[in-house]
Short mmCIF file of C-alpha atoms in Angstrom, two decimals:
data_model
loop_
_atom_site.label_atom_id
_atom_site.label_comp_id
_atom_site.label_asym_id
_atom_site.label_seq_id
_atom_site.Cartn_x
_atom_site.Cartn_y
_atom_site.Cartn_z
CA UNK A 1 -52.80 3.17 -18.00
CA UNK A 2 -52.42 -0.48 -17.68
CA UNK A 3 -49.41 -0.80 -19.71
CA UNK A 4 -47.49 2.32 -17.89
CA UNK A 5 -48.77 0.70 -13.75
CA UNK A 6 -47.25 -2.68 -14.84
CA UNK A 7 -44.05 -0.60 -16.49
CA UNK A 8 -43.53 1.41 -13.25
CA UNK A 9 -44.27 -2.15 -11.21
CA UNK A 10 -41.33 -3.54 -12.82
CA UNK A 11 -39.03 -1.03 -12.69
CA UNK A 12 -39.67 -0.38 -8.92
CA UNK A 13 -38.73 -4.65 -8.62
CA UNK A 14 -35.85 -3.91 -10.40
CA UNK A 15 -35.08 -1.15 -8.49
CA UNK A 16 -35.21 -2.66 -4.97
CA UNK A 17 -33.02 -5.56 -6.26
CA UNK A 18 -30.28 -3.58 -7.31
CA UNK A 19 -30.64 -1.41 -4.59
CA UNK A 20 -30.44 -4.37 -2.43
CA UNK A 21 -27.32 -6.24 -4.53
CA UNK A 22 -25.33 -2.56 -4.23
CA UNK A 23 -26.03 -3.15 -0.44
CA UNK A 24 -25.25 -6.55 0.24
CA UNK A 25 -21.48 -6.39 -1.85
CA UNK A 26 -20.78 -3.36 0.05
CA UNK A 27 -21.84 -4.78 3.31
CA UNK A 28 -19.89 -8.15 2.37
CA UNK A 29 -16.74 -5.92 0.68
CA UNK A 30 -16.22 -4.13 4.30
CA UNK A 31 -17.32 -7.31 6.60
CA UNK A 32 -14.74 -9.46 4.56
CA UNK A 33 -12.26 -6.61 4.87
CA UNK A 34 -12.49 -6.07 8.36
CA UNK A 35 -12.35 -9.97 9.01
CA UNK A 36 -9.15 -10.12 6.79
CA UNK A 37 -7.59 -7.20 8.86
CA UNK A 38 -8.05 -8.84 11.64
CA UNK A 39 -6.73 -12.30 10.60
CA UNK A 40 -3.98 -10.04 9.43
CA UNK A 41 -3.20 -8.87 12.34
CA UNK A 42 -2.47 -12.05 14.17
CA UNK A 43 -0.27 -13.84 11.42
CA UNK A 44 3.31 -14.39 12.26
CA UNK A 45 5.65 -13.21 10.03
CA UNK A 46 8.69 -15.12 11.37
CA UNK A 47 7.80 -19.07 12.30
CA UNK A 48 10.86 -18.92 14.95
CA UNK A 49 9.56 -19.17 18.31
CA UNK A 50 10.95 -15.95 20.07
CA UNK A 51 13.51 -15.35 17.62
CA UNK A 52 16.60 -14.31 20.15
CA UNK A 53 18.12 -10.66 19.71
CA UNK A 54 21.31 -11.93 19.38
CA UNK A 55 22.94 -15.06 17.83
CA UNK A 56 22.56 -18.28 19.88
CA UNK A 57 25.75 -19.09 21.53
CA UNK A 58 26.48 -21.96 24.32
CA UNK A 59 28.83 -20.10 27.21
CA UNK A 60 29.76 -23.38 29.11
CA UNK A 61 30.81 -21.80 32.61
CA UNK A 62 34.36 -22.99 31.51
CA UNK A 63 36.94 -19.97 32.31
CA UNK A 64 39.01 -19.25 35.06
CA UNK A 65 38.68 -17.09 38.04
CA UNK A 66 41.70 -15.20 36.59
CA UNK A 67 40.21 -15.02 32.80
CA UNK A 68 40.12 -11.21 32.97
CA UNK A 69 44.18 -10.91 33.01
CA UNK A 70 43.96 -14.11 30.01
CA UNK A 71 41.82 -12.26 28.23
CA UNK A 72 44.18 -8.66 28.08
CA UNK A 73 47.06 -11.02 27.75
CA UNK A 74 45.25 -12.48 24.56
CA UNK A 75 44.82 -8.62 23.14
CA UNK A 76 47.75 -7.81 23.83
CA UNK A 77 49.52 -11.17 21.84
CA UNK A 78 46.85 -10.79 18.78
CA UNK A 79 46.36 -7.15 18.03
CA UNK A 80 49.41 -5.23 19.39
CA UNK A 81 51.83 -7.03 17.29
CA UNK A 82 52.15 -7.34 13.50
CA UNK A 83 48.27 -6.96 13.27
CA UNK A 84 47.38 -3.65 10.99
CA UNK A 85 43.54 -2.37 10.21
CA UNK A 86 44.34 -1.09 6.81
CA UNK A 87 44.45 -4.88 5.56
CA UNK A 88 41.08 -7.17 5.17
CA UNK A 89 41.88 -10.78 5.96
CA UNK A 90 42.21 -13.48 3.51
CA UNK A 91 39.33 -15.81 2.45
CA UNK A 92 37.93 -18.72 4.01
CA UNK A 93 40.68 -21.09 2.52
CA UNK A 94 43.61 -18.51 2.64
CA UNK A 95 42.89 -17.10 -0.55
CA UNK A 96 40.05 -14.81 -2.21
CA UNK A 97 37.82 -12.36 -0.82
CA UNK A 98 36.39 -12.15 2.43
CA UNK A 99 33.00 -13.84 2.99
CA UNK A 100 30.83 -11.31 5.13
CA UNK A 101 27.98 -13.16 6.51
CA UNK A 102 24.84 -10.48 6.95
CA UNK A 103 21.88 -11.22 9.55
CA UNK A 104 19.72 -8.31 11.03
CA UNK A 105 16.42 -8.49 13.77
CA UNK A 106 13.78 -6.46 12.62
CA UNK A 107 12.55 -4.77 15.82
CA UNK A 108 9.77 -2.19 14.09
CA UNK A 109 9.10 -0.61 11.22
CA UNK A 110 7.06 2.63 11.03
CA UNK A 111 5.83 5.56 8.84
CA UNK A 112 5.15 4.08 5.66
CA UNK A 113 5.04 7.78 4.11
CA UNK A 114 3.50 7.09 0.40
CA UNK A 115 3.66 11.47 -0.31
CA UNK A 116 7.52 11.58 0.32
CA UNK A 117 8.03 7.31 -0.57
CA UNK A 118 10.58 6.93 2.41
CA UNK A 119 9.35 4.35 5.51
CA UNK A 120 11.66 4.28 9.15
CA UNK A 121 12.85 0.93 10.53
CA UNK A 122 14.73 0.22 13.77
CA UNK A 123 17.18 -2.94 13.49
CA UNK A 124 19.80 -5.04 15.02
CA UNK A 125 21.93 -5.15 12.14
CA UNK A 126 24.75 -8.04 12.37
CA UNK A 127 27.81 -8.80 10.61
CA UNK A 128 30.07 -11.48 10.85
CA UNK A 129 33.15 -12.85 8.81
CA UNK A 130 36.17 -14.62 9.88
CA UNK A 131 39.67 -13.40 10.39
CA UNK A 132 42.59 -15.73 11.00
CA UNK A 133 44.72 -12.96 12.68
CA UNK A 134 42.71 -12.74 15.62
CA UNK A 135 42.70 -16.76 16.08
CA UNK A 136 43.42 -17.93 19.80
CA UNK A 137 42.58 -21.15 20.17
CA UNK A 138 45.91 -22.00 20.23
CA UNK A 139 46.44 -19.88 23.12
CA UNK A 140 43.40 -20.73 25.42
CA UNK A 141 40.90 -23.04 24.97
CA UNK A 142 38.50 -22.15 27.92
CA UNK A 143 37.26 -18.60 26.55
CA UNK A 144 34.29 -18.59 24.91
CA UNK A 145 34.87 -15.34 22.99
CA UNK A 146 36.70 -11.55 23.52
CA UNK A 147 34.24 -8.38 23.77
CA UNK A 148 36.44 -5.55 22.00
CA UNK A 149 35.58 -2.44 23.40
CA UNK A 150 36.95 -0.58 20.49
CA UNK A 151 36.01 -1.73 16.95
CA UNK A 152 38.61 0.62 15.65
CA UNK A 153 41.55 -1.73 16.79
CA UNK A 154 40.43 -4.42 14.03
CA UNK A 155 39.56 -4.20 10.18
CA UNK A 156 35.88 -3.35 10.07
CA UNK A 157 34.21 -3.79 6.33
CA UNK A 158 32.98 -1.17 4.66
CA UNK A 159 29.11 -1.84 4.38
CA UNK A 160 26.64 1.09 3.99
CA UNK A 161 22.77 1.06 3.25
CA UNK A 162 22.45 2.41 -0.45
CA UNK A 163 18.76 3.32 -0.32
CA UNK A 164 19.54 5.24 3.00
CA UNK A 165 18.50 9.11 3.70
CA UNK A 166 19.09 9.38 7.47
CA UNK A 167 20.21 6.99 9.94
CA UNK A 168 21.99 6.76 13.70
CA UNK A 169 23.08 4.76 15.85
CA UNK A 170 21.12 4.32 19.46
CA UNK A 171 23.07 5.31 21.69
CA UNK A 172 21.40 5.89 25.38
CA UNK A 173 23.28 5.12 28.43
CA UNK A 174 26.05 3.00 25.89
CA UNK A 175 26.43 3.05 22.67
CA UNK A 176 24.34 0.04 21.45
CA UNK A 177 26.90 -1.73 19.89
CA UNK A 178 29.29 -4.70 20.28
CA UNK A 179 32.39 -6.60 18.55
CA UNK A 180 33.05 -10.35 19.85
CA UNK A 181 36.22 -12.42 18.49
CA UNK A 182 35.82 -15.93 19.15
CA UNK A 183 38.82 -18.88 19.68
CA UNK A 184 38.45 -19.74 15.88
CA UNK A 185 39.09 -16.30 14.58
CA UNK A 186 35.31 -15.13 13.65
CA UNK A 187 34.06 -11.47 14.91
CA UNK A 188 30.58 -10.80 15.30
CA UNK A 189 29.58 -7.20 14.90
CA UNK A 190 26.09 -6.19 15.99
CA UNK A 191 24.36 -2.51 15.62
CA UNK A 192 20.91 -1.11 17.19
CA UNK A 193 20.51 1.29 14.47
CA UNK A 194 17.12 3.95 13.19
CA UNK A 195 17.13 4.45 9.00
CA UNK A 196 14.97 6.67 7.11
CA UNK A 197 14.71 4.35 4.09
CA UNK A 198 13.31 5.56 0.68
CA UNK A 199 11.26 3.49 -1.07
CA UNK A 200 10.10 4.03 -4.93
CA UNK A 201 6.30 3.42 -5.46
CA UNK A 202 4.02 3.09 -8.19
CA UNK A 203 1.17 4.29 -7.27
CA UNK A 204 -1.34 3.75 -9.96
CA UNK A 205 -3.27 1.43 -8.02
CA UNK A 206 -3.53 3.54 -5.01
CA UNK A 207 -5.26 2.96 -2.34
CA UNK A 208 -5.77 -0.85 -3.84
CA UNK A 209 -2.04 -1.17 -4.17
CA UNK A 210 0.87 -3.60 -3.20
CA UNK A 211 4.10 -1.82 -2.84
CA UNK A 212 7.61 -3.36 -2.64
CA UNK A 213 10.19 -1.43 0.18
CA UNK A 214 14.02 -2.61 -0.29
CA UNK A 215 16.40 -2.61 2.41
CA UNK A 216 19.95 -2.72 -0.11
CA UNK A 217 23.25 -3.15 1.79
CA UNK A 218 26.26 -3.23 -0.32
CA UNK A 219 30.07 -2.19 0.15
CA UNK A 220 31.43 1.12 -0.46
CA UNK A 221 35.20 0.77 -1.23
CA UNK A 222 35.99 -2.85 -1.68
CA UNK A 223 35.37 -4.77 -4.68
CA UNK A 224 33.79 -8.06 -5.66
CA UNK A 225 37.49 -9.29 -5.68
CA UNK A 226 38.12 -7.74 -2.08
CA UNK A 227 34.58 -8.82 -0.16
CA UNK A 228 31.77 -11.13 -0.88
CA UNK A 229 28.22 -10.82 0.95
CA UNK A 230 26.15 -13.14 1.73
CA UNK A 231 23.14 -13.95 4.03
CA UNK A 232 23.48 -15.70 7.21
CA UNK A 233 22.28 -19.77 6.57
CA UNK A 234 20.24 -19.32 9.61
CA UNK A 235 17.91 -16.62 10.95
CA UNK A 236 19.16 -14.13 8.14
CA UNK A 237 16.25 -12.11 8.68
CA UNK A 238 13.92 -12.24 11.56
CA UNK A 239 11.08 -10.34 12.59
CA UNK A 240 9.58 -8.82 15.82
CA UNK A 241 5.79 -10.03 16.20
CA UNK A 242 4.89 -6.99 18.55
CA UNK A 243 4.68 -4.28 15.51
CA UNK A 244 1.83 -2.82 13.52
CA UNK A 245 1.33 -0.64 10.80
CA UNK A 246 -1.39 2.26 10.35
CA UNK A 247 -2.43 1.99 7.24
CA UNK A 248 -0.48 -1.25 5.69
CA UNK A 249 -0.08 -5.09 6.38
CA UNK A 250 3.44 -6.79 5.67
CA UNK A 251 2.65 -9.44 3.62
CA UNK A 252 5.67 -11.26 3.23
CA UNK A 253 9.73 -10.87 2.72
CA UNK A 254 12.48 -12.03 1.00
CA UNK A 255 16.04 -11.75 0.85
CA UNK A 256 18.21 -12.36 -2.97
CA UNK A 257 21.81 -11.68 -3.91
CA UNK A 258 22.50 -9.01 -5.94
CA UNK A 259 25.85 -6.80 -7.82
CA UNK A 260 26.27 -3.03 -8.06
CA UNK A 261 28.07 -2.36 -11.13
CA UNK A 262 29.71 1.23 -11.63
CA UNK A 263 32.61 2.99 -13.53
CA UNK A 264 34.74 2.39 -10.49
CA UNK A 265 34.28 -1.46 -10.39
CA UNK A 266 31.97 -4.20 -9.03
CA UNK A 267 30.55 -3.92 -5.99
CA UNK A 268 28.69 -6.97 -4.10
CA UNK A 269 25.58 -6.00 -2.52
CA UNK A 270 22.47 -7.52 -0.25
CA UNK A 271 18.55 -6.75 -0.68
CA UNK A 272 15.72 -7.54 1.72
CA UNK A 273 12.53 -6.55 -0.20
CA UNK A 274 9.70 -6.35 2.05
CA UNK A 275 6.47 -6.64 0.62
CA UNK A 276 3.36 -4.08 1.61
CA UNK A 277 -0.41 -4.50 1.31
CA UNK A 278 -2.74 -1.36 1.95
CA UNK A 279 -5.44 -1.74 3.85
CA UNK A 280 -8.45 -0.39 2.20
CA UNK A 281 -11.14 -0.80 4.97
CA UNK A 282 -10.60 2.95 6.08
CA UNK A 283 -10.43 3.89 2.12
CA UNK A 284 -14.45 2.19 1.72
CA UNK A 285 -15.72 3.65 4.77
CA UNK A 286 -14.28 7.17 3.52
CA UNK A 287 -14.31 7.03 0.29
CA UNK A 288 -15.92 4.16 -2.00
CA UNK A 289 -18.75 4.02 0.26
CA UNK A 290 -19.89 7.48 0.50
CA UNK A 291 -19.27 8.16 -3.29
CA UNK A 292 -21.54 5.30 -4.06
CA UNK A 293 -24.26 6.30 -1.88
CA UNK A 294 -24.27 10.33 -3.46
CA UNK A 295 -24.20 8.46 -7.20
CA UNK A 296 -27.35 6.15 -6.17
CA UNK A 297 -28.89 9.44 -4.40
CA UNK A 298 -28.62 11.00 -8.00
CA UNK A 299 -31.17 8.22 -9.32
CA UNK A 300 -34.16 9.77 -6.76
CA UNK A 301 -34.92 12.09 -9.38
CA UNK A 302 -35.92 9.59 -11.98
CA UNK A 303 -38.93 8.62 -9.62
CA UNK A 304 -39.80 12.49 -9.65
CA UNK A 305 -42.90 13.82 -12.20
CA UNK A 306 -40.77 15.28 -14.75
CA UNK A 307 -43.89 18.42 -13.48
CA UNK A 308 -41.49 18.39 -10.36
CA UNK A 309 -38.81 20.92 -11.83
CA UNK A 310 -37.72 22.36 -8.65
CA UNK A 311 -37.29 19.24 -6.63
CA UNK A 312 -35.33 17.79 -9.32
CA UNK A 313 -32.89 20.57 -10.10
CA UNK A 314 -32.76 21.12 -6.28
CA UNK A 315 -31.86 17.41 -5.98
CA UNK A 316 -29.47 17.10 -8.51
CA UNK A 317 -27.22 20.26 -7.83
CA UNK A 318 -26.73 19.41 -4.52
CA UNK A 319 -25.53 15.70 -5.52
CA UNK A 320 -22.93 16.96 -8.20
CA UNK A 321 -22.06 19.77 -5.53
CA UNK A 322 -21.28 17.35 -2.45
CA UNK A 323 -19.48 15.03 -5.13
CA UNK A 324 -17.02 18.11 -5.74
CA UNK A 325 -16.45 18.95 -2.15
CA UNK A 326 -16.15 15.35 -1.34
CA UNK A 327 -13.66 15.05 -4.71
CA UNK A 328 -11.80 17.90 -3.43
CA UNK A 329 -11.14 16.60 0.11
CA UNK A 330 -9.99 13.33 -1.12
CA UNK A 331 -7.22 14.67 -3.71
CA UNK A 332 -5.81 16.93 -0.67
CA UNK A 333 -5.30 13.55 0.95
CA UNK A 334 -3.93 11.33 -1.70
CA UNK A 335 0.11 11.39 -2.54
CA UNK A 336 0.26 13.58 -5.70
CA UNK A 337 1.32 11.45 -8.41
CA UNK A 338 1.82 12.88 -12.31
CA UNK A 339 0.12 9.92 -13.18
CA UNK A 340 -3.44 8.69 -13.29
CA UNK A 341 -4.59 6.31 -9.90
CA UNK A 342 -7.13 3.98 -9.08
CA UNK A 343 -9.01 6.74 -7.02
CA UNK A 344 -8.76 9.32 -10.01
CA UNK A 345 -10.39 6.17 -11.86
CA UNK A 346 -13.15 6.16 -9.37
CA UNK A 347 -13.80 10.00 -8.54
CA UNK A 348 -13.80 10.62 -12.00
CA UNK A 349 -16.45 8.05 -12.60
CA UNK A 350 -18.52 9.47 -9.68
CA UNK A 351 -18.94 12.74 -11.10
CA UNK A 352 -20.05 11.46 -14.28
CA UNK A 353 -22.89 9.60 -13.28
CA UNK A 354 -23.73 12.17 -11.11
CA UNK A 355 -23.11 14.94 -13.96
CA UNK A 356 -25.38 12.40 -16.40
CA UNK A 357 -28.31 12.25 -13.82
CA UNK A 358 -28.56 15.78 -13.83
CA UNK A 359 -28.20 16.18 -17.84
CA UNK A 360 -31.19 13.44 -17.74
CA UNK A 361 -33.04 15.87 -15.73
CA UNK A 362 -32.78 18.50 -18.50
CA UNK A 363 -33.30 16.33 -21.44
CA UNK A 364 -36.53 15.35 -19.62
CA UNK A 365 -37.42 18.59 -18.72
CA UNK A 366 -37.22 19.73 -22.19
CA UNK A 367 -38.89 17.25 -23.82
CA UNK A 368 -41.94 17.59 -21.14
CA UNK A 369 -42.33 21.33 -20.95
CA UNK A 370 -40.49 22.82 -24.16
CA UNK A 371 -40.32 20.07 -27.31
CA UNK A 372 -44.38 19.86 -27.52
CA UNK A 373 -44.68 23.42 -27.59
CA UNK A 374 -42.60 24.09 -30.53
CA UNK A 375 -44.20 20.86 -32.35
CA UNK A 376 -47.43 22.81 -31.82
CA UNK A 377 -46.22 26.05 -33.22
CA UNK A 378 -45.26 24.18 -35.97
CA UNK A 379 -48.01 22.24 -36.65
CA UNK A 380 -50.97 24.02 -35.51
CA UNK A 381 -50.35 26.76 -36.47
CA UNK A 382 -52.88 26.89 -39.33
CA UNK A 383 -55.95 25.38 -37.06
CA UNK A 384 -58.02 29.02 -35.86
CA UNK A 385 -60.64 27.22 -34.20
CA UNK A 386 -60.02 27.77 -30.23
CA UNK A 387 -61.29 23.72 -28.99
CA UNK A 388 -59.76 22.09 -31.83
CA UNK A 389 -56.60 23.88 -31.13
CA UNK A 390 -56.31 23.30 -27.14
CA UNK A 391 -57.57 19.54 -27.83
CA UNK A 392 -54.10 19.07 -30.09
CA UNK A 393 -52.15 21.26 -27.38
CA UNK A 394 -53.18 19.13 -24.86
CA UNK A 395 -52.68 15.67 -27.00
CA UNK A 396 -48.80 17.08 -27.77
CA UNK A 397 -48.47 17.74 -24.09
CA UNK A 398 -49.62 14.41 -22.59
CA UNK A 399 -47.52 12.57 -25.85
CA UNK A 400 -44.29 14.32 -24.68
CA UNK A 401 -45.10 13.54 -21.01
CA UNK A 402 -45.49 10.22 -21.82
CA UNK A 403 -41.93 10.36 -23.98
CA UNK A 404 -40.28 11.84 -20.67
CA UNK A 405 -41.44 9.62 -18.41
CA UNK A 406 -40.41 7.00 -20.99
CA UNK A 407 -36.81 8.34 -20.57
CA UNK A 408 -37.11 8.64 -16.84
CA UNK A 409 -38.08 4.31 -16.91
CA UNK A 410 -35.35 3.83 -18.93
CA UNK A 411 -32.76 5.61 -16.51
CA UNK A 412 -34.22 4.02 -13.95
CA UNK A 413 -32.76 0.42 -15.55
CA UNK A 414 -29.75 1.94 -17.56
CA UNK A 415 -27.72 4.07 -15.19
CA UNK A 416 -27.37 1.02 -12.26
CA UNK A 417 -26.63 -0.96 -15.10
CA UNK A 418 -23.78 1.45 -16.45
CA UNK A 419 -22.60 1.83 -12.57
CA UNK A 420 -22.78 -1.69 -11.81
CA UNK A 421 -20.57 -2.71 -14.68
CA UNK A 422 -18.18 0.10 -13.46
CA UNK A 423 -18.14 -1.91 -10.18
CA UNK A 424 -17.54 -4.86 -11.53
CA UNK A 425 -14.87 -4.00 -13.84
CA UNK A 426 -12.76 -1.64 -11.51
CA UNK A 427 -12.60 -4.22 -8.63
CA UNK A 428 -11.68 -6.74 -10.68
CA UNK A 429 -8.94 -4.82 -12.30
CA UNK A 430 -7.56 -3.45 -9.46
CA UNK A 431 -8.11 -6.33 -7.13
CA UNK A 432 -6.62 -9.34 -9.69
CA UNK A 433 -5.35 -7.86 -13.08
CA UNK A 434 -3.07 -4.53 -11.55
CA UNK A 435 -2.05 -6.18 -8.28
CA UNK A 436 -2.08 -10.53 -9.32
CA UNK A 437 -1.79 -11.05 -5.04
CA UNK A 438 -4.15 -8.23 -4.16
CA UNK A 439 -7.78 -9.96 -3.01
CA UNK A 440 -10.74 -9.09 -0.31
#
């Protein structure tokens, strides 16, 4: 009796400490979480102070009270003369292909859609290049630069978004959309424009995951040898502080250089990758959380007599039941996916320790009520005398009793064990070895 008070002593100590550990990490996990959402929330993507909508130009009050006749004189000298659309101008130095310079204001970016892999953005997309046709500085100095009504009256490159499924161009009140020639022969093109973007993900780490979104521009009909594309030196990309996502945190950005190859030739092309963390603190609250707290509800049967058959079956068919239903509503959530994610990882696990508590349950069951029976069928089989009989009966019954409560002391160290290590070994996958810039 002494040795069994000072076995259940321990294993209640034990108990309370793990129970404790589970509740301090989860309490830490979702504080820590919270906090980092927060912080998240208030970083600056973009270190430029205000970064303007359009480029920054001086406009020196310098032209004439008659500049409006200069500048359709000017139009009329540069573009209805020898000038024709159907020819790009020459390169920088006279020779080449033409350098277009690429710079776009990210005003929002919304619906993040990881079922269909697509995400919305609203920009100001900007193109400029130079085009030595259009030059008038030679003609008047004091104009800061033309605004061409219509774009169709000079060569426009042929840029499209390659990863694009829908897009248009805003266009209440005016269309939002501008040309400018300046005296040295640049044009500045600038677009308020919605795309539907798709966006491949890999999802195997979902809802722990970090997913990459491009944004590819690239030309259509003109060759490496016809056009070149390149990011604007200064304020190529710039962000709008004011937008948030639901369920994700823009991380970071970058912008690289890149060449679309096809049967038909070489085609240069532009990528802004933009770089996604989920945020999991709905995902533990929902999910992690909950699971955890049915699995450790699973272990209440192992302080149960192994005489209490109806508690414990009562107990442990409504654990593995709720871990279904709750199982069930979280796949109708998640993006379907033909592979295996970090959720089916952790569901999966659930049900198991909640499917081995109740097995426990029967293999204590049987060896408390069942296995001493047929070891006395066996054995006594031959005694006749009615005392001697019931005194072995009742020595098998109490030895098996003590065997199942045995087991039940053992559970009661080996299954928070078995789910700790699960814990330990799924956050740290998911968290450092699947996604290297994932953390807390």
């Amino acid at each position: 009796m002494k040795r069994r008070g000072k076995m259940f002593h321990w294993s209640m100590r034990i108990w309370k400490i793990y129970v404790v550990t589970i509740l301090l990490v989860s309490f830490g996990v979702v504080i820590v979480t919270c906090q980092n959402e927060i912080n998240s929330s208030q970083v600056v993507i973009n270190s430029t102070p205000n970064p303007p909508e359009v480029d920054d130009i001086e406009e020196p009050n310098l032209e004439d009270i008659d500049s409006k006749k200069r500048k359709s004189e000017i139009f009329s000298t540069i573009l209805d003369g020898d000038y024709d659309t159907q020819i790009r101008p020459p390169g920088l130095r006279g020779t080449g292909p033409t350098v277009i310079k690429i710079s776009m204001y990210i005003r929002s970016i919304e619906n993040l859609d990881d079922s269909q892999m697509e995400y919305k953005i609203q920009m100001t997309f900007r193109q400029e290049w130079v085009d030595p046709r259009v030059r008038y500085d030679h003609i008047q100095q004091n104009i800061t630069y033309l605004s061409l009504v219509r774009s169709d009256r000079i060569w426009i490159p042929d840029i499209f978004f390659s990863n694009e499924k829908e897009a248009r161009l805003h266009e209440l009140m005016i269309p939002n959309v501008f040309t400018r020639i300046f005296p040295d022969g640049k044009i500045l093109q600038s677009y308020r424009i919605s795309l539907l973007l798709s966006c491949p993900m890999n999802l195997r780490s979902y809802p722990l995951d970090i997913q990459n979104c491009p944004v590819r521009i690239a030309c259509y009909g003109f060759t490496t040898r016809d056009i070149v594309l390149k990011w604007r030196e200064q304020n190529g990309v710039e962000m709008a502080r004011d937008f948030s996502l639901a369920r994700f945190k823009l991380d970071h950005y970058s912008t690289e250089d890149c060449l679309s190859v096809t049967s038909s030739g070489a085609y240069a092309c532009l990528q802004l990758q933009l770089t996604f963390i989920r945020q999991i603190g709905y995902y533990l609250i929902q999910i992690y959380v909950p699971t955890s707290m049915l699995v450790i509800i699973s272990w209440v049967s192992f302080w149960l007599e192994p005489s209490a058959t109806e508690a414990r079956v009562s107990l442990g068919v409504t654990t593995i039941l709720t871990i279904v239903t709750e199982t069930y509503g979280i796949n109708q959530s998640v993006p379907p996916a033909s592979y295996i994610k970090a959720i089916d990882v952790w569901t999966t696990a659930c049900e198991l320790m909640v499917f081995a508590a109740l097995l426990q349950f029967s293999m204590v069951n049987y060896v408390a009520h069942f296995q001493w029976k047929v070891k006395a069928k066996k054995y006594l089989c031959d005694i006749h005398e009615v005392e001697t009989k019931k005194r072995k009966e009742q020595f098998l019954q109490d030895r098996y009793m003590k065997k199942a409560k045995r087991l039940d002391f053992l559970s009661k160290i080996i299954f928070p064990i078995v789910f700790l290590t699960f814990n330990v070994t799924y956050w740290i996958y998911y968290l450092n070895v699947s996604n290297p810039t994932q953390s807390l």
